[in-house]
Amino acid sequence: MELKDIIVNGLEAINKAETLEQLNEVRIAYLSKKGHLTSVMGQMRNLSNEERPMFGKKVNEVKEKIESAYQQKVSELEAIRLERKMKEDAIDITLPGPEFTIGAQNPLIIIQREIEDVFREMGYQVVEGDEIELDLYNFERANIPQDHPAREMQDTFYIDEHTLLRTHTTAIQTRALEENAPHIPLKVICPGKVYRRDDDDATHSHQFVQTEGLVVGHNITLSDLKGTLSLFAKRMFGDDRVIRFRPSYFQFTEPSVEVDVSCHICNGKGCNVCKHTGWIEILGAGMVHPHVLRDAGYTDPTLTGFAFGAGVERIAMLKYGIEDIRSFYTNDKRFIEQFKRYE
Ligand code: PHE
């Protein structure tokens, strides 16, 4: 190609390039070692000594012009590319954000916290323990010796001869007694999961949640227990609730009672929920057996205490009208979401 064509064609090619890639092709064609400008230098050979410097000068001028046109075009195309990229990547701040869903608490947790709150306000300390427990704390210290028929009341998952899945939160209480003896007053509330060998159905589960309370001190009587549980019943089921004691039997309390609350659905008149008796059983309770106190290290025989235990599932089922205990454990979102609290 002649030098005069190189300048015209080169500038035109640069001008026409629409992308940096096309422009690079032009650079290779004109400015690289194998490009038109290099090959035009070959023509020097055919020139006289006088003509050569002149020609060389012209070639350089053309080269500079093409180079500067090339550089300018590079800047232009880069600016265009940047602008396009900024447009493409732009964040539309008017778009609605992703929706965050708030989780719901399992009703068992809600009820457990409510129970804890009632007793915390009365000065109780919340104490927890391990679900894998020694026979010693689950049974022996609760005045249920080896081979005693009372063990049959709680069908147990044994891990080995001395270790089991605790069958009641009384195990937390016997440990709390031992740890605190002979300190008084002792006031603890003990929530936790417990396990019994049971066939699961609408009202039974091999794993459930209990919450037990325990008080030890001077002059603690059955009427203190009644006053305490009466307040508890009102706080859980409404101010109009009253309670009654019925005699019962537990190894670790003497005397032992079963605690009924007047039905919160029919107000005691009789309905399906209370099986037309007007009363609903919600707790086991009693005065702590002297052996339990003594074995844990409360050796002062004038000390007394009361204890009570409630099934958290049962209270939640009564409060929310839940008919199948398995609903608590199946993690069905439709069930759990009913307990969402919008605050
Ligand atoms: N631990 C008893 C049970 O699981 C409940 C209970 C606790 C009864 C405290 C009396 C006193 O059935």
Short mmCIF file of C-alpha atoms and ligand atoms in Angstrom, two decimals:
data_model
loop_
_atom_site.label_atom_id
_atom_site.label_comp_id
_atom_site.label_asym_id
_atom_site.label_seq_id
_atom_site.Cartn_x
_atom_site.Cartn_y
_atom_site.Cartn_z
CA MET A 1 0.00 0.00 0.00
CA GLU A 2 1.22 3.48 -0.82
CA LEU A 3 1.94 5.89 2.01
CA LYS A 4 -0.84 8.26 0.86
CA ASP A 5 -3.33 5.37 0.97
CA ILE A 6 -2.06 4.25 4.37
CA ILE A 7 -2.90 7.58 6.00
CA VAL A 8 -6.34 7.78 4.38
CA ASN A 9 -7.32 4.15 4.89
CA GLY A 10 -5.75 3.96 8.34
CA LEU A 11 -7.58 7.01 9.67
CA GLU A 12 -10.81 5.80 8.14
CA ALA A 13 -10.43 2.33 9.64
CA ILE A 14 -9.80 3.89 13.07
CA ASN A 15 -12.78 6.09 12.62
CA LYS A 16 -15.03 3.19 11.72
CA ALA A 17 -13.97 0.92 14.58
CA GLU A 18 -16.91 0.46 16.93
CA THR A 19 -15.30 -1.68 19.57
CA LEU A 20 -11.91 -1.94 21.24
CA GLU A 21 -11.53 -5.33 19.60
CA GLN A 22 -12.07 -3.91 16.09
CA LEU A 23 -9.71 -1.06 16.89
CA ASN A 24 -7.05 -3.54 17.94
CA GLU A 25 -7.33 -5.24 14.54
CA VAL A 26 -6.64 -1.85 12.90
CA ARG A 27 -3.61 -1.34 15.15
CA ILE A 28 -2.22 -4.71 14.14
CA ALA A 29 -2.88 -4.03 10.42
CA TYR A 30 -1.17 -0.62 10.41
CA LEU A 31 1.15 -0.18 13.38
CA SER A 32 2.51 -3.63 14.25
CA LYS A 33 5.78 -5.11 13.05
CA LYS A 34 3.95 -6.87 10.24
CA GLY A 35 1.70 -3.88 9.51
CA HIS A 36 1.46 -1.58 6.47
CA LEU A 37 3.81 1.05 7.91
CA THR A 38 6.60 -1.47 8.39
CA SER A 39 6.19 -2.87 4.90
CA VAL A 40 6.11 0.61 3.31
CA MET A 41 9.58 1.14 4.79
CA GLY A 42 10.73 -1.60 2.39
CA GLN A 43 10.19 0.87 -0.43
CA MET A 44 13.18 2.83 0.93
CA ARG A 45 15.46 0.43 -0.89
CA ASN A 46 14.24 1.74 -4.26
CA LEU A 47 14.90 5.38 -3.38
CA SER A 48 18.00 7.50 -3.94
CA ASN A 49 20.13 8.63 -1.03
CA GLU A 50 18.66 12.15 -1.31
CA GLU A 51 15.05 10.98 -1.29
CA ARG A 52 15.42 8.60 1.65
CA PRO A 53 15.44 11.11 4.59
CA MET A 54 12.43 12.88 3.12
CA PHE A 55 10.55 9.60 2.78
CA GLY A 56 11.57 8.49 6.25
CA LYS A 57 10.27 11.75 7.67
CA LYS A 58 6.93 11.31 5.86
CA VAL A 59 6.54 7.76 7.11
CA ASN A 60 7.12 8.98 10.68
CA GLU A 61 4.57 11.74 10.29
CA VAL A 62 1.97 9.26 9.05
CA LYS A 63 2.85 6.87 11.88
CA GLU A 64 2.43 9.62 14.48
CA LYS A 65 -0.90 10.71 13.03
CA ILE A 66 -2.25 7.18 12.97
CA GLU A 67 -0.93 6.52 16.47
CA SER A 68 -2.49 9.63 17.92
CA ALA A 69 -5.81 8.95 16.14
CA TYR A 70 -5.61 5.41 17.50
CA GLN A 71 -4.95 6.61 21.08
CA GLN A 72 -7.81 9.05 20.93
CA LYS A 73 -10.16 6.37 19.67
CA VAL A 74 -9.04 4.01 22.45
CA SER A 75 -10.05 6.64 25.02
CA GLU A 76 -13.38 7.21 23.33
CA LEU A 77 -14.25 3.53 23.14
CA GLU A 78 -13.15 2.93 26.71
CA ALA A 79 -15.36 5.73 27.91
CA ILE A 80 -18.30 4.27 26.00
CA ARG A 81 -17.63 0.81 27.40
CA LEU A 82 -17.47 2.17 30.98
CA GLU A 83 -20.67 4.06 30.56
CA ARG A 84 -22.47 1.02 29.23
CA LYS A 85 -21.17 -1.11 32.09
CA MET A 86 -22.33 1.43 34.65
CA LYS A 87 -25.77 1.42 33.12
CA GLU A 88 -25.98 -2.36 33.11
CA ASP A 89 -24.75 -2.74 36.70
CA ALA A 90 -26.86 0.05 38.08
CA ILE A 91 -28.90 -0.84 41.19
CA ASP A 92 -32.51 0.13 40.95
CA ILE A 93 -33.15 1.44 44.42
CA THR A 94 -36.87 1.67 43.73
CA LEU A 95 -37.21 -2.14 43.50
CA PRO A 96 -38.86 -3.76 46.55
CA GLY A 97 -36.35 -5.57 48.80
CA PRO A 98 -36.48 -9.28 49.62
CA GLU A 99 -39.14 -10.20 52.12
CA PHE A 100 -37.86 -11.24 55.53
CA THR A 101 -40.07 -13.66 57.38
CA ILE A 102 -40.01 -13.67 61.14
CA GLY A 103 -39.88 -17.08 62.77
CA ALA A 104 -42.39 -18.28 65.32
CA GLN A 105 -41.72 -19.85 68.68
CA ASN A 106 -42.87 -23.36 69.39
CA PRO A 107 -45.83 -23.05 71.80
CA LEU A 108 -43.95 -25.27 74.26
CA ILE A 109 -41.25 -22.63 74.52
CA ILE A 110 -43.84 -19.88 74.91
CA ILE A 111 -45.57 -21.73 77.77
CA GLN A 112 -42.31 -22.75 79.41
CA ARG A 113 -41.14 -19.12 79.45
CA GLU A 114 -44.50 -18.00 80.85
CA ILE A 115 -44.21 -20.52 83.68
CA GLU A 116 -40.63 -19.46 84.38
CA ASP A 117 -41.69 -15.81 84.48
CA VAL A 118 -44.46 -16.45 87.02
CA PHE A 119 -42.01 -18.09 89.41
CA ARG A 120 -39.10 -15.79 88.72
CA GLU A 121 -41.30 -12.93 89.86
CA MET A 122 -41.78 -14.85 93.12
CA GLY A 123 -38.01 -15.07 93.58
CA TYR A 124 -37.35 -18.52 92.16
CA GLN A 125 -34.15 -19.29 90.33
CA VAL A 126 -34.35 -21.17 87.02
CA VAL A 127 -32.12 -24.28 87.04
CA GLU A 128 -31.54 -26.76 84.24
CA GLY A 129 -29.80 -30.12 84.09
CA ASP A 130 -28.68 -32.89 81.74
CA GLU A 131 -31.09 -35.14 79.89
CA ILE A 132 -28.72 -38.07 80.43
CA GLU A 133 -28.81 -38.61 84.17
CA LEU A 134 -27.59 -40.97 86.83
CA ASP A 135 -30.04 -43.41 88.36
CA LEU A 136 -28.87 -41.90 91.65
CA TYR A 137 -30.44 -38.47 91.02
CA ASN A 138 -33.41 -39.62 88.96
CA PHE A 139 -34.57 -42.35 91.37
CA GLU A 140 -32.52 -43.08 94.51
CA ARG A 141 -32.37 -39.48 95.75
CA ALA A 142 -36.06 -39.10 94.94
CA ASN A 143 -36.68 -41.86 97.50
CA ILE A 144 -37.25 -44.48 94.82
CA PRO A 145 -34.77 -47.27 95.67
CA GLN A 146 -33.61 -50.03 93.33
CA ASP A 147 -36.30 -52.66 92.70
CA HIS A 148 -38.98 -50.52 94.31
CA PRO A 149 -42.37 -51.00 92.62
CA ALA A 150 -42.68 -47.20 92.26
CA ARG A 151 -40.14 -47.41 89.44
CA GLU A 152 -42.81 -49.04 87.34
CA MET A 153 -44.74 -45.76 87.35
CA GLN A 154 -42.06 -44.40 85.03
CA ASP A 155 -40.98 -46.79 82.29
CA THR A 156 -37.36 -45.86 81.74
CA PHE A 157 -34.84 -45.73 78.88
CA TYR A 158 -31.66 -47.10 80.46
CA ILE A 159 -28.29 -46.37 78.86
CA ASP A 160 -26.46 -48.70 81.23
CA GLU A 161 -26.98 -49.96 84.76
CA HIS A 162 -26.40 -46.54 86.34
CA THR A 163 -27.29 -44.14 83.54
CA LEU A 164 -30.62 -43.30 81.95
CA LEU A 165 -32.61 -40.66 80.11
CA ARG A 166 -34.19 -38.73 82.96
CA THR A 167 -37.83 -39.63 83.44
CA HIS A 168 -38.77 -36.47 85.31
CA THR A 169 -37.28 -33.09 86.13
CA THR A 170 -37.22 -34.20 89.76
CA ALA A 171 -33.66 -35.20 88.81
CA ILE A 172 -32.80 -31.50 88.50
CA GLN A 173 -34.34 -30.92 91.93
CA THR A 174 -32.35 -33.64 93.70
CA ARG A 175 -29.16 -32.19 92.24
CA ALA A 176 -30.18 -28.64 93.20
CA LEU A 177 -30.82 -29.86 96.75
CA GLU A 178 -27.40 -31.49 96.99
CA GLU A 179 -25.61 -28.49 95.54
CA ASN A 180 -27.29 -25.99 97.84
CA ALA A 181 -27.58 -27.91 101.13
CA PRO A 182 -27.75 -26.70 103.83
CA HIS A 183 -28.49 -23.25 102.40
CA ILE A 184 -32.05 -21.89 102.85
CA PRO A 185 -34.36 -20.67 101.54
CA LEU A 186 -33.99 -22.69 98.36
CA LYS A 187 -36.40 -21.71 95.60
CA VAL A 188 -35.86 -23.24 92.20
CA ILE A 189 -37.89 -23.78 89.04
CA CYS A 190 -36.59 -26.58 86.82
CA PRO A 191 -37.74 -26.92 83.21
CA GLY A 192 -36.53 -29.62 80.83
CA LYS A 193 -37.16 -32.49 78.45
CA VAL A 194 -37.88 -35.89 79.97
CA TYR A 195 -38.22 -39.38 78.47
CA ARG A 196 -40.41 -42.38 79.14
CA ARG A 197 -40.96 -45.60 77.25
CA ASP A 198 -44.41 -44.92 75.98
CA ASP A 199 -46.19 -45.58 72.71
CA ASP A 200 -46.77 -42.25 70.99
CA ASP A 201 -50.37 -41.29 70.31
CA ALA A 202 -52.52 -38.16 70.49
CA THR A 203 -51.95 -37.75 74.24
CA HIS A 204 -48.69 -39.66 74.87
CA SER A 205 -45.14 -38.99 73.81
CA HIS A 206 -41.92 -40.81 74.71
CA GLN A 207 -40.34 -37.37 75.08
CA PHE A 208 -42.04 -34.40 76.68
CA VAL A 209 -41.34 -31.29 78.72
CA GLN A 210 -41.84 -30.87 82.44
CA THR A 211 -41.36 -27.97 84.74
CA GLU A 212 -40.94 -28.59 88.44
CA GLY A 213 -40.65 -26.21 91.35
CA LEU A 214 -39.11 -26.69 94.78
CA VAL A 215 -38.94 -24.63 97.95
CA VAL A 216 -37.05 -25.53 101.13
CA GLY A 217 -36.97 -23.45 104.30
CA HIS A 218 -38.36 -23.00 107.79
CA ASN A 219 -42.11 -23.29 108.32
CA ILE A 220 -42.93 -24.15 104.72
CA THR A 221 -46.39 -25.74 104.76
CA LEU A 222 -49.01 -27.26 102.49
CA SER A 223 -50.91 -23.97 102.56
CA ASP A 224 -47.84 -22.19 101.14
CA LEU A 225 -47.97 -24.72 98.32
CA LYS A 226 -51.66 -24.09 97.81
CA GLY A 227 -51.23 -20.31 97.76
CA THR A 228 -48.34 -20.56 95.32
CA LEU A 229 -50.13 -22.89 92.91
CA SER A 230 -53.34 -20.89 93.17
CA LEU A 231 -51.47 -17.81 91.93
CA PHE A 232 -49.83 -19.90 89.22
CA ALA A 233 -53.22 -21.17 88.00
CA LYS A 234 -54.61 -17.63 87.84
CA ARG A 235 -51.60 -16.38 85.91
CA MET A 236 -51.78 -19.22 83.38
CA PHE A 237 -55.55 -19.61 82.97
CA GLY A 238 -57.12 -16.35 84.16
CA ASP A 239 -57.95 -14.51 87.38
CA ASP A 240 -61.18 -16.42 87.98
CA ARG A 241 -59.45 -19.78 88.34
CA VAL A 242 -59.49 -21.66 91.63
CA ILE A 243 -57.64 -24.85 92.48
CA ARG A 244 -58.33 -27.90 94.57
CA PHE A 245 -56.10 -30.61 96.01
CA ARG A 246 -56.86 -34.30 95.76
CA PRO A 247 -54.82 -36.88 97.67
CA SER A 248 -52.28 -38.71 95.53
CA TYR A 249 -49.05 -40.66 95.80
CA PHE A 250 -45.47 -39.84 94.84
CA GLN A 251 -42.40 -41.41 96.47
CA PHE A 252 -40.61 -38.11 96.92
CA THR A 253 -43.45 -36.17 98.54
CA GLU A 254 -45.51 -36.85 101.66
CA PRO A 255 -48.32 -35.97 101.68
CA SER A 256 -48.79 -35.92 97.91
CA VAL A 257 -51.56 -34.22 96.02
CA GLU A 258 -52.98 -33.94 92.54
CA VAL A 259 -53.88 -30.36 91.66
CA ASP A 260 -56.99 -29.51 89.65
CA VAL A 261 -57.83 -26.10 88.20
CA SER A 262 -61.41 -24.99 87.62
CA CYS A 263 -62.11 -25.30 83.89
CA HIS A 264 -61.16 -22.15 81.97
CA ILE A 265 -63.47 -23.04 79.09
CA CYS A 266 -66.81 -23.50 80.92
CA ASN A 267 -65.85 -21.74 84.17
CA GLY A 268 -66.52 -24.93 86.12
CA LYS A 269 -69.97 -25.66 84.73
CA GLY A 270 -68.84 -28.74 82.79
CA CYS A 271 -67.84 -29.12 79.15
CA ASN A 272 -65.96 -31.44 76.79
CA VAL A 273 -62.54 -30.14 77.81
CA CYS A 274 -63.06 -30.87 81.52
CA LYS A 275 -65.04 -34.02 80.72
CA HIS A 276 -68.08 -32.44 82.40
CA THR A 277 -66.43 -32.36 85.83
CA GLY A 278 -65.66 -28.64 85.91
CA TRP A 279 -62.06 -29.44 86.88
CA ILE A 280 -58.84 -30.07 84.96
CA GLU A 281 -55.85 -31.83 86.46
CA ILE A 282 -52.64 -29.93 85.75
CA LEU A 283 -50.05 -30.69 88.45
CA GLY A 284 -48.60 -33.24 90.81
CA ALA A 285 -47.29 -31.84 94.08
CA GLY A 286 -46.64 -32.39 97.76
CA MET A 287 -44.43 -31.78 100.77
CA VAL A 288 -40.86 -32.95 100.09
CA HIS A 289 -40.31 -36.33 101.73
CA PRO A 290 -37.93 -36.04 104.74
CA HIS A 291 -35.67 -38.73 103.23
CA VAL A 292 -35.18 -36.64 100.10
CA LEU A 293 -34.08 -33.64 102.16
CA ARG A 294 -31.87 -35.73 104.43
CA ASP A 295 -30.15 -37.65 101.62
CA ALA A 296 -29.29 -34.42 99.80
CA GLY A 297 -27.67 -32.92 102.94
CA TYR A 298 -30.49 -30.94 104.57
CA THR A 299 -29.98 -32.63 107.93
CA ASP A 300 -31.82 -30.08 110.10
CA PRO A 301 -35.07 -32.00 110.83
CA THR A 302 -37.06 -28.80 111.35
CA LEU A 303 -36.67 -27.84 107.69
CA THR A 304 -39.55 -28.54 105.34
CA GLY A 305 -40.25 -28.00 101.66
CA PHE A 306 -42.81 -28.34 98.95
CA ALA A 307 -42.46 -29.48 95.36
CA PHE A 308 -44.69 -29.53 92.32
CA GLY A 309 -44.42 -30.68 88.73
CA ALA A 310 -46.36 -29.85 85.60
CA GLY A 311 -46.39 -31.20 82.06
CA VAL A 312 -45.75 -28.29 79.71
CA GLU A 313 -47.44 -30.00 76.73
CA ARG A 314 -50.60 -30.48 78.76
CA ILE A 315 -50.75 -26.83 79.77
CA ALA A 316 -50.06 -25.70 76.19
CA MET A 317 -52.74 -28.06 74.83
CA LEU A 318 -55.29 -26.72 77.32
CA LYS A 319 -54.40 -23.07 76.73
CA TYR A 320 -54.35 -23.21 72.94
CA GLY A 321 -56.90 -25.98 72.36
CA ILE A 322 -54.33 -28.29 70.73
CA GLU A 323 -55.71 -31.80 70.36
CA ASP A 324 -52.71 -33.89 69.32
CA ILE A 325 -49.49 -33.82 71.36
CA ARG A 326 -47.52 -34.85 68.25
CA SER A 327 -48.23 -31.42 66.72
CA PHE A 328 -45.51 -29.97 68.96
CA TYR A 329 -42.77 -32.12 67.48
CA THR A 330 -43.54 -32.53 63.76
CA ASN A 331 -42.27 -29.07 62.75
CA ASP A 332 -45.25 -28.36 60.54
CA LYS A 333 -44.85 -24.70 59.59
CA ARG A 334 -48.62 -24.25 59.35
CA PHE A 335 -48.93 -25.25 63.01
CA ILE A 336 -45.98 -23.26 64.32
CA GLU A 337 -46.86 -20.10 62.38
CA GLN A 338 -50.10 -19.79 64.30
CA PHE A 339 -47.99 -18.80 67.29
CA LYS A 340 -46.28 -15.92 65.53
CA ARG A 341 -46.39 -12.83 67.63
CA TYR A 342 -46.65 -9.60 65.67
CA GLU A 343 -45.19 -6.92 67.87
N1 PHE B 1 -42.02 -35.87 89.09
C1 PHE B 1 -43.44 -36.12 89.09
C2 PHE B 1 -43.82 -36.79 87.79
O1 PHE B 1 -43.07 -36.76 86.85
C3 PHE B 1 -44.23 -34.86 89.26
C4 PHE B 1 -44.07 -34.29 90.63
C5 PHE B 1 -43.09 -33.36 90.88
C6 PHE B 1 -44.91 -34.66 91.67
C7 PHE B 1 -42.94 -32.82 92.14
C8 PHE B 1 -44.76 -34.14 92.93
C9 PHE B 1 -43.78 -33.24 93.16
O2 PHE B 1 -44.88 -37.32 87.67
#
